[in-house]
Amino acid sequence: MKNDYKINEISKLYGIGVDALRYYEKLGLLVPRRDGNGYRLYSLQDMYKLNIIRDLRQLDFTMQQIKAYLDQQSVENTLELLLTEQEMIKEQIAKLETTQRIIQGRIKVLTDASKIQTGVFCIKTYPDRPCLQLNTRITRDEEMDYAIKKLHQKHKSHIPDFGNQLYGASVSLEELKHGVKDVFNSVFFIFDPDEARTIDYDYMLPAGEYLSLFYRGNYRQSYEKMLEVVAYANEKGLCVMGDPFEIYEIDNRDTIITAQFLTEIQLRIVKE
């Protein structure tokens, strides 16, 4: 086994770019000696340090933290470092577990969505549903995407994974009755009731009964489908409370195939 290795050999062995190795040298993390021609030669001790640098970088230690440890390496400092690593690993595991739950939830939504029957009216009962809302007038699909992104940007600390966040948009019932098509007056993120304690919600979908109708495909159906929901409520003698809204179960976050879009219209009602 050789005692010294050239920079290209180390780069290939560790999968580290030559520029990165030169950067480590500039920071004083590695101090390779030079041969008679001025070429860098890395010793086994340098390789040991590279192992440490690689492991600590994977845990997001800064270069300054790594240098401080290498400069003052001792049993006590190593023990302190290991305890710090242990806590950081616990945090990463917790984040991964959260991500796993989110992914599992989305898998369930997409799987269940394939079984949902469209065009069928039903009444659902909900508890209070906390929301984060943005009131804005939306007349085009592009404006909807922008409004959702704006709302997410405002509350991104509460929504680590926007791709799996349930959201909706509401229309004015009065405008709907007067023939105003495809105009929405707000967008909102919907959370589970048990999340109310962890978010500073600014809007609530009140507890109660909601008339529900699912449809698949292009959003150009929205106006007619909402009129169908309102007409059905009137036909069945249901008292309408508030504006109708859509919930986007499957949209352009999940598919580019418009026919696969799945949208639910909900309208709060009271049985007379």
mmCIF file of C-alpha atoms in Angstrom:
data_model
loop_
_atom_site.group_PDB
_atom_site.id
_atom_site.type_symbol
_atom_site.label_atom_id
_atom_site.label_comp_id
_atom_site.label_asym_id
_atom_site.label_seq_id
_atom_site.Cartn_x
_atom_site.Cartn_y
_atom_site.Cartn_z
ATOM 1 C CA MET A 1 0.000 0.000 0.000
ATOM 2 C CA LYS A 2 1.348 3.404 -0.955
ATOM 3 C CA ASN A 3 1.958 6.110 1.620
ATOM 4 C CA ASP A 4 1.290 9.051 -0.697
ATOM 5 C CA TYR A 5 -1.344 9.730 -3.355
ATOM 6 C CA LYS A 6 -1.631 12.424 -6.004
ATOM 7 C CA ILE A 7 -4.616 14.752 -6.137
ATOM 8 C CA ASN A 8 -6.222 12.970 -9.116
ATOM 9 C CA GLU A 9 -5.975 9.643 -7.317
ATOM 10 C CA ILE A 10 -7.623 11.063 -4.197
ATOM 11 C CA SER A 11 -10.299 12.743 -6.306
ATOM 12 C CA LYS A 12 -11.160 9.446 -8.002
ATOM 13 C CA LEU A 13 -10.987 7.407 -4.786
ATOM 14 C CA TYR A 14 -13.314 9.698 -2.805
ATOM 15 C CA GLY A 15 -15.472 11.009 -5.615
ATOM 16 C CA ILE A 16 -14.439 14.547 -4.683
ATOM 17 C CA GLY A 17 -13.635 17.148 -7.313
ATOM 18 C CA VAL A 18 -10.098 18.444 -7.623
ATOM 19 C CA ASP A 19 -11.370 21.979 -6.994
ATOM 20 C CA ALA A 20 -12.965 20.840 -3.725
ATOM 21 C CA LEU A 21 -9.674 19.313 -2.568
ATOM 22 C CA ARG A 22 -7.877 22.577 -3.348
ATOM 23 C CA TYR A 23 -10.595 24.429 -1.421
ATOM 24 C CA TYR A 24 -10.052 22.177 1.618
ATOM 25 C CA GLU A 25 -6.363 23.014 1.406
ATOM 26 C CA LYS A 26 -7.108 26.736 1.207
ATOM 27 C CA LEU A 27 -9.186 26.471 4.396
ATOM 28 C CA GLY A 28 -6.422 24.572 6.151
ATOM 29 C CA LEU A 29 -8.434 21.370 6.500
ATOM 30 C CA LEU A 30 -5.819 19.445 4.533
ATOM 31 C CA VAL A 31 -2.142 20.287 4.136
ATOM 32 C CA PRO A 32 -0.686 17.957 1.502
ATOM 33 C CA ARG A 33 3.045 18.025 1.075
ATOM 34 C CA ARG A 34 4.680 18.691 -2.306
ATOM 35 C CA ASP A 35 7.037 16.512 -4.290
ATOM 36 C CA GLY A 36 10.087 17.756 -6.159
ATOM 37 C CA ASN A 37 7.923 18.899 -9.070
ATOM 38 C CA GLY A 38 5.466 20.775 -6.859
ATOM 39 C CA TYR A 39 2.674 18.197 -7.146
ATOM 40 C CA ARG A 40 0.453 17.675 -4.135
ATOM 41 C CA LEU A 41 0.932 14.408 -2.277
ATOM 42 C CA TYR A 42 -1.742 13.258 0.160
ATOM 43 C CA SER A 43 -0.738 11.038 3.056
ATOM 44 C CA LEU A 44 -2.743 8.368 4.867
ATOM 45 C CA GLN A 45 -3.348 10.976 7.584
ATOM 46 C CA ASP A 46 -4.892 13.261 4.961
ATOM 47 C CA MET A 47 -7.143 10.400 3.869
ATOM 48 C CA TYR A 48 -8.242 9.921 7.471
ATOM 49 C CA LYS A 49 -9.157 13.607 7.639
ATOM 50 C CA LEU A 50 -11.048 13.314 4.360
ATOM 51 C CA ASN A 51 -13.167 10.550 5.886
ATOM 52 C CA ILE A 52 -14.056 12.880 8.754
ATOM 53 C CA ILE A 53 -14.790 15.802 6.414
ATOM 54 C CA ARG A 54 -17.034 13.638 4.233
ATOM 55 C CA ASP A 55 -18.995 12.251 7.183
ATOM 56 C CA LEU A 56 -19.487 15.644 8.816
ATOM 57 C CA ARG A 57 -20.476 17.339 5.563
ATOM 58 C CA GLN A 58 -23.214 14.729 5.129
ATOM 59 C CA LEU A 59 -24.604 15.970 8.450
ATOM 60 C CA ASP A 60 -24.412 19.608 7.274
ATOM 61 C CA PHE A 61 -21.526 20.616 9.534
ATOM 62 C CA THR A 62 -19.979 23.860 8.299
ATOM 63 C CA MET A 63 -16.381 23.982 7.148
ATOM 64 C CA GLN A 64 -15.590 26.189 10.137
ATOM 65 C CA GLN A 65 -16.990 23.587 12.534
ATOM 66 C CA ILE A 66 -15.026 20.818 10.840
ATOM 67 C CA LYS A 67 -11.786 22.806 10.946
ATOM 68 C CA ALA A 68 -12.283 23.652 14.623
ATOM 69 C CA TYR A 69 -12.666 19.957 15.398
ATOM 70 C CA LEU A 70 -9.660 18.852 13.328
ATOM 71 C CA ASP A 71 -7.491 21.566 14.889
ATOM 72 C CA GLN A 72 -8.447 20.544 18.442
ATOM 73 C CA GLN A 73 -9.011 16.819 18.040
ATOM 74 C CA SER A 74 -9.048 14.976 21.362
ATOM 75 C CA VAL A 75 -11.053 12.270 23.102
ATOM 76 C CA GLU A 76 -13.165 14.918 24.803
ATOM 77 C CA ASN A 77 -13.836 16.810 21.583
ATOM 78 C CA THR A 78 -14.537 13.592 19.708
ATOM 79 C CA LEU A 79 -17.077 12.573 22.347
ATOM 80 C CA GLU A 80 -18.724 15.998 22.124
ATOM 81 C CA LEU A 81 -18.778 15.721 18.337
ATOM 82 C CA LEU A 82 -20.351 12.262 18.453
ATOM 83 C CA LEU A 83 -23.084 13.497 20.782
ATOM 84 C CA THR A 84 -23.763 16.384 18.404
ATOM 85 C CA GLU A 85 -23.848 13.974 15.461
ATOM 86 C CA GLN A 86 -26.294 11.778 17.344
ATOM 87 C CA GLU A 87 -28.699 14.680 17.890
ATOM 88 C CA MET A 88 -28.435 15.779 14.271
ATOM 89 C CA ILE A 89 -29.156 12.249 13.077
ATOM 90 C CA LYS A 90 -32.235 12.143 15.321
ATOM 91 C CA GLU A 91 -33.454 15.387 13.726
ATOM 92 C CA GLN A 92 -32.869 13.995 10.239
ATOM 93 C CA ILE A 93 -34.722 10.794 11.118
ATOM 94 C CA ALA A 94 -37.664 12.856 12.418
ATOM 95 C CA LYS A 95 -37.737 14.856 9.161
ATOM 96 C CA LEU A 96 -37.587 11.678 7.088
ATOM 97 C CA GLU A 97 -40.406 10.136 9.109
ATOM 98 C CA THR A 98 -42.501 13.256 8.507
ATOM 99 C CA THR A 99 -41.733 13.072 4.789
ATOM 100 C CA GLN A 100 -42.646 9.391 4.780
ATOM 101 C CA ARG A 101 -46.023 10.122 6.395
ATOM 102 C CA ILE A 102 -46.697 12.840 3.823
ATOM 103 C CA ILE A 103 -45.826 10.512 0.950
ATOM 104 C CA GLN A 104 -47.939 7.702 2.392
ATOM 105 C CA GLY A 105 -50.844 10.125 2.713
ATOM 106 C CA ARG A 106 -50.503 11.238 -0.898
ATOM 107 C CA ILE A 107 -50.301 7.630 -2.091
ATOM 108 C CA LYS A 108 -53.567 6.955 -0.268
ATOM 109 C CA VAL A 109 -55.236 10.035 -1.774
ATOM 110 C CA LEU A 110 -54.231 9.093 -5.321
ATOM 111 C CA THR A 111 -55.176 5.453 -4.808
ATOM 112 C CA ASP A 112 -58.548 6.294 -3.262
ATOM 113 C CA ALA A 113 -59.226 8.899 -5.958
ATOM 114 C CA SER A 114 -59.374 6.210 -8.624
ATOM 115 C CA LYS A 115 -62.330 4.667 -6.784
ATOM 116 C CA ILE A 116 -64.333 7.881 -6.386
ATOM 117 C CA GLN A 117 -67.571 7.969 -8.350
ATOM 118 C CA THR A 118 -68.164 11.265 -10.115
ATOM 119 C CA GLY A 119 -71.488 12.941 -10.828
ATOM 120 C CA VAL A 120 -73.076 11.627 -7.628
ATOM 121 C CA PHE A 121 -74.440 13.999 -4.973
ATOM 122 C CA CYS A 122 -73.857 13.169 -1.332
ATOM 123 C CA ILE A 123 -73.934 14.979 1.999
ATOM 124 C CA LYS A 124 -70.822 14.906 4.166
ATOM 125 C CA THR A 125 -70.432 15.942 7.797
ATOM 126 C CA TYR A 126 -67.261 17.742 8.855
ATOM 127 C CA PRO A 127 -65.822 19.231 12.041
ATOM 128 C CA ASP A 128 -64.325 22.721 11.911
ATOM 129 C CA ARG A 129 -61.598 22.774 9.259
ATOM 130 C CA PRO A 130 -58.852 25.373 9.851
ATOM 131 C CA CYS A 131 -57.549 27.121 6.741
ATOM 132 C CA LEU A 132 -55.021 29.662 5.550
ATOM 133 C CA GLN A 133 -56.698 31.941 3.029
ATOM 134 C CA LEU A 134 -55.819 34.519 0.391
ATOM 135 C CA ASN A 135 -58.658 36.753 -0.802
ATOM 136 C CA THR A 136 -58.032 37.659 -4.429
ATOM 137 C CA ARG A 137 -60.043 37.792 -7.646
ATOM 138 C CA ILE A 138 -59.021 35.042 -10.065
ATOM 139 C CA THR A 139 -60.215 34.855 -13.668
ATOM 140 C CA ARG A 140 -57.639 32.583 -15.345
ATOM 141 C CA ASP A 141 -55.889 29.287 -14.584
ATOM 142 C CA GLU A 142 -52.520 31.065 -14.557
ATOM 143 C CA GLU A 143 -53.815 33.466 -11.903
ATOM 144 C CA MET A 144 -54.950 30.505 -9.812
ATOM 145 C CA ASP A 145 -51.454 28.988 -9.888
ATOM 146 C CA TYR A 146 -49.930 32.359 -8.986
ATOM 147 C CA ALA A 147 -52.369 32.913 -6.108
ATOM 148 C CA ILE A 148 -51.672 29.456 -4.683
ATOM 149 C CA LYS A 149 -47.921 30.036 -4.920
ATOM 150 C CA LYS A 150 -48.298 33.443 -3.257
ATOM 151 C CA LEU A 151 -50.289 31.900 -0.409
ATOM 152 C CA HIS A 152 -47.698 29.144 -0.030
ATOM 153 C CA GLN A 153 -44.853 31.661 0.038
ATOM 154 C CA LYS A 154 -46.600 33.561 2.824
ATOM 155 C CA HIS A 155 -47.090 30.456 4.956
ATOM 156 C CA LYS A 156 -44.305 28.132 3.815
ATOM 157 C CA SER A 157 -43.191 27.511 7.408
ATOM 158 C CA HIS A 158 -46.516 25.694 7.950
ATOM 159 C CA ILE A 159 -46.421 23.874 4.613
ATOM 160 C CA PRO A 160 -43.119 22.022 4.178
ATOM 161 C CA ASP A 161 -44.437 19.946 1.300
ATOM 162 C CA PHE A 162 -46.712 21.973 -0.965
ATOM 163 C CA GLY A 163 -47.041 19.080 -3.413
ATOM 164 C CA ASN A 164 -49.192 17.198 -0.914
ATOM 165 C CA GLN A 165 -51.133 20.121 0.567
ATOM 166 C CA LEU A 166 -54.911 20.068 0.107
ATOM 167 C CA TYR A 167 -56.247 23.370 -1.198
ATOM 168 C CA GLY A 168 -59.406 24.881 -2.569
ATOM 169 C CA ALA A 169 -60.922 27.976 -4.156
ATOM 170 C CA SER A 170 -64.287 29.640 -3.597
ATOM 171 C CA VAL A 171 -66.691 31.532 -5.840
ATOM 172 C CA SER A 172 -69.367 34.095 -5.042
ATOM 173 C CA LEU A 173 -72.797 32.466 -4.937
ATOM 174 C CA GLU A 174 -74.416 35.737 -6.026
ATOM 175 C CA GLU A 175 -72.101 36.100 -9.029
ATOM 176 C CA LEU A 176 -72.693 32.459 -9.909
ATOM 177 C CA LYS A 177 -76.463 33.031 -9.945
ATOM 178 C CA HIS A 178 -75.998 36.083 -12.188
ATOM 179 C CA GLY A 179 -74.066 34.119 -14.795
ATOM 180 C CA VAL A 180 -70.521 35.165 -13.890
ATOM 181 C CA LYS A 181 -68.353 32.283 -15.094
ATOM 182 C CA ASP A 182 -64.986 30.985 -13.929
ATOM 183 C CA VAL A 183 -64.288 33.754 -11.421
ATOM 184 C CA PHE A 184 -62.975 32.815 -7.984
ATOM 185 C CA ASN A 185 -62.692 35.161 -5.019
ATOM 186 C CA SER A 186 -60.260 33.295 -2.751
ATOM 187 C CA VAL A 187 -57.882 30.370 -2.441
ATOM 188 C CA PHE A 188 -57.148 28.521 0.773
ATOM 189 C CA PHE A 189 -55.158 25.637 2.226
ATOM 190 C CA ILE A 190 -57.207 23.141 4.232
ATOM 191 C CA PHE A 191 -55.826 21.457 7.344
ATOM 192 C CA ASP A 192 -57.022 18.666 9.596
ATOM 193 C CA PRO A 193 -58.727 19.775 12.846
ATOM 194 C CA ASP A 194 -55.844 18.428 14.940
ATOM 195 C CA GLU A 195 -53.493 20.796 13.085
ATOM 196 C CA ALA A 196 -55.346 23.866 14.402
ATOM 197 C CA ARG A 197 -52.982 24.039 17.374
ATOM 198 C CA THR A 198 -49.877 24.136 15.210
ATOM 199 C CA ILE A 199 -50.877 26.748 12.620
ATOM 200 C CA ASP A 200 -51.965 30.351 12.960
ATOM 201 C CA TYR A 201 -55.056 29.846 10.811
ATOM 202 C CA ASP A 202 -56.990 32.864 9.535
ATOM 203 C CA TYR A 203 -60.107 31.202 8.126
ATOM 204 C CA MET A 204 -62.377 28.337 9.120
ATOM 205 C CA LEU A 205 -64.662 26.094 7.138
ATOM 206 C CA PRO A 206 -67.386 25.759 9.781
ATOM 207 C CA ALA A 207 -68.422 22.399 11.155
ATOM 208 C CA GLY A 208 -71.587 21.030 9.645
ATOM 209 C CA GLU A 209 -73.021 19.327 6.594
ATOM 210 C CA TYR A 210 -71.761 19.923 3.072
ATOM 211 C CA LEU A 211 -73.305 18.906 -0.223
ATOM 212 C CA SER A 212 -70.575 17.274 -2.318
ATOM 213 C CA LEU A 213 -70.097 16.496 -6.007
ATOM 214 C CA PHE A 214 -66.954 15.192 -7.741
ATOM 215 C CA TYR A 215 -66.081 15.703 -11.386
ATOM 216 C CA ARG A 216 -63.111 14.689 -13.518
ATOM 217 C CA GLY A 217 -61.427 16.554 -16.321
ATOM 218 C CA ASN A 218 -61.083 20.133 -17.485
ATOM 219 C CA TYR A 219 -61.924 23.038 -15.184
ATOM 220 C CA ARG A 220 -64.142 24.528 -17.896
ATOM 221 C CA GLN A 221 -66.841 22.319 -16.375
ATOM 222 C CA SER A 222 -66.614 24.198 -13.086
ATOM 223 C CA TYR A 223 -69.348 26.777 -13.708
ATOM 224 C CA GLU A 224 -71.958 24.260 -14.872
ATOM 225 C CA LYS A 225 -71.090 21.782 -12.126
ATOM 226 C CA MET A 226 -71.455 24.448 -9.441
ATOM 227 C CA LEU A 227 -74.842 25.430 -10.834
ATOM 228 C CA GLU A 228 -75.825 21.755 -10.655
ATOM 229 C CA VAL A 229 -74.859 21.633 -6.980
ATOM 230 C CA VAL A 230 -76.859 24.771 -6.149
ATOM 231 C CA ALA A 231 -79.852 23.526 -8.172
ATOM 232 C CA TYR A 232 -79.764 20.156 -6.417
ATOM 233 C CA ALA A 233 -79.713 21.852 -3.008
ATOM 234 C CA ASN A 234 -82.748 23.952 -3.946
ATOM 235 C CA GLU A 235 -84.561 20.947 -5.394
ATOM 236 C CA LYS A 236 -84.079 18.963 -2.184
ATOM 237 C CA GLY A 237 -85.126 21.867 0.039
ATOM 238 C CA LEU A 238 -81.666 22.343 1.510
ATOM 239 C CA CYS A 239 -80.806 25.755 2.934
ATOM 240 C CA VAL A 240 -77.567 27.007 1.374
ATOM 241 C CA MET A 241 -75.073 28.586 3.783
ATOM 242 C CA GLY A 242 -72.232 30.549 2.228
ATOM 243 C CA ASP A 243 -70.402 30.283 -1.065
ATOM 244 C CA PRO A 244 -69.610 27.078 -2.945
ATOM 245 C CA PHE A 245 -65.977 26.070 -3.313
ATOM 246 C CA GLU A 246 -63.812 23.569 -5.126
ATOM 247 C CA ILE A 247 -61.209 21.242 -3.617
ATOM 248 C CA TYR A 248 -58.492 20.042 -5.980
ATOM 249 C CA GLU A 249 -57.857 16.394 -5.155
ATOM 250 C CA ILE A 250 -55.809 15.680 -8.285
ATOM 251 C CA ASP A 251 -54.449 18.543 -10.371
ATOM 252 C CA ASN A 252 -51.374 19.625 -12.308
ATOM 253 C CA ARG A 253 -49.146 18.754 -9.355
ATOM 254 C CA ASP A 254 -49.912 15.098 -10.049
ATOM 255 C CA THR A 255 -50.551 14.793 -13.781
ATOM 256 C CA ILE A 256 -50.371 16.626 -17.099
ATOM 257 C CA ILE A 257 -53.334 14.595 -18.359
ATOM 258 C CA THR A 258 -56.355 16.868 -17.919
ATOM 259 C CA ALA A 259 -58.783 13.953 -18.015
ATOM 260 C CA GLN A 260 -57.201 12.667 -14.787
ATOM 261 C CA PHE A 261 -57.917 15.859 -12.827
ATOM 262 C CA LEU A 262 -60.301 15.221 -9.936
ATOM 263 C CA THR A 263 -62.181 18.121 -8.361
ATOM 264 C CA GLU A 264 -64.730 18.162 -5.566
ATOM 265 C CA ILE A 265 -67.362 20.888 -5.227
ATOM 266 C CA GLN A 266 -68.669 21.474 -1.713
ATOM 267 C CA LEU A 267 -71.526 23.684 -0.534
ATOM 268 C CA ARG A 268 -72.445 24.127 3.113
ATOM 269 C CA ILE A 269 -76.102 23.317 3.692
ATOM 270 C CA VAL A 270 -78.682 23.028 6.468
ATOM 271 C CA LYS A 271 -81.614 20.657 6.147
ATOM 272 C CA GLU A 272 -84.868 22.582 6.528
#
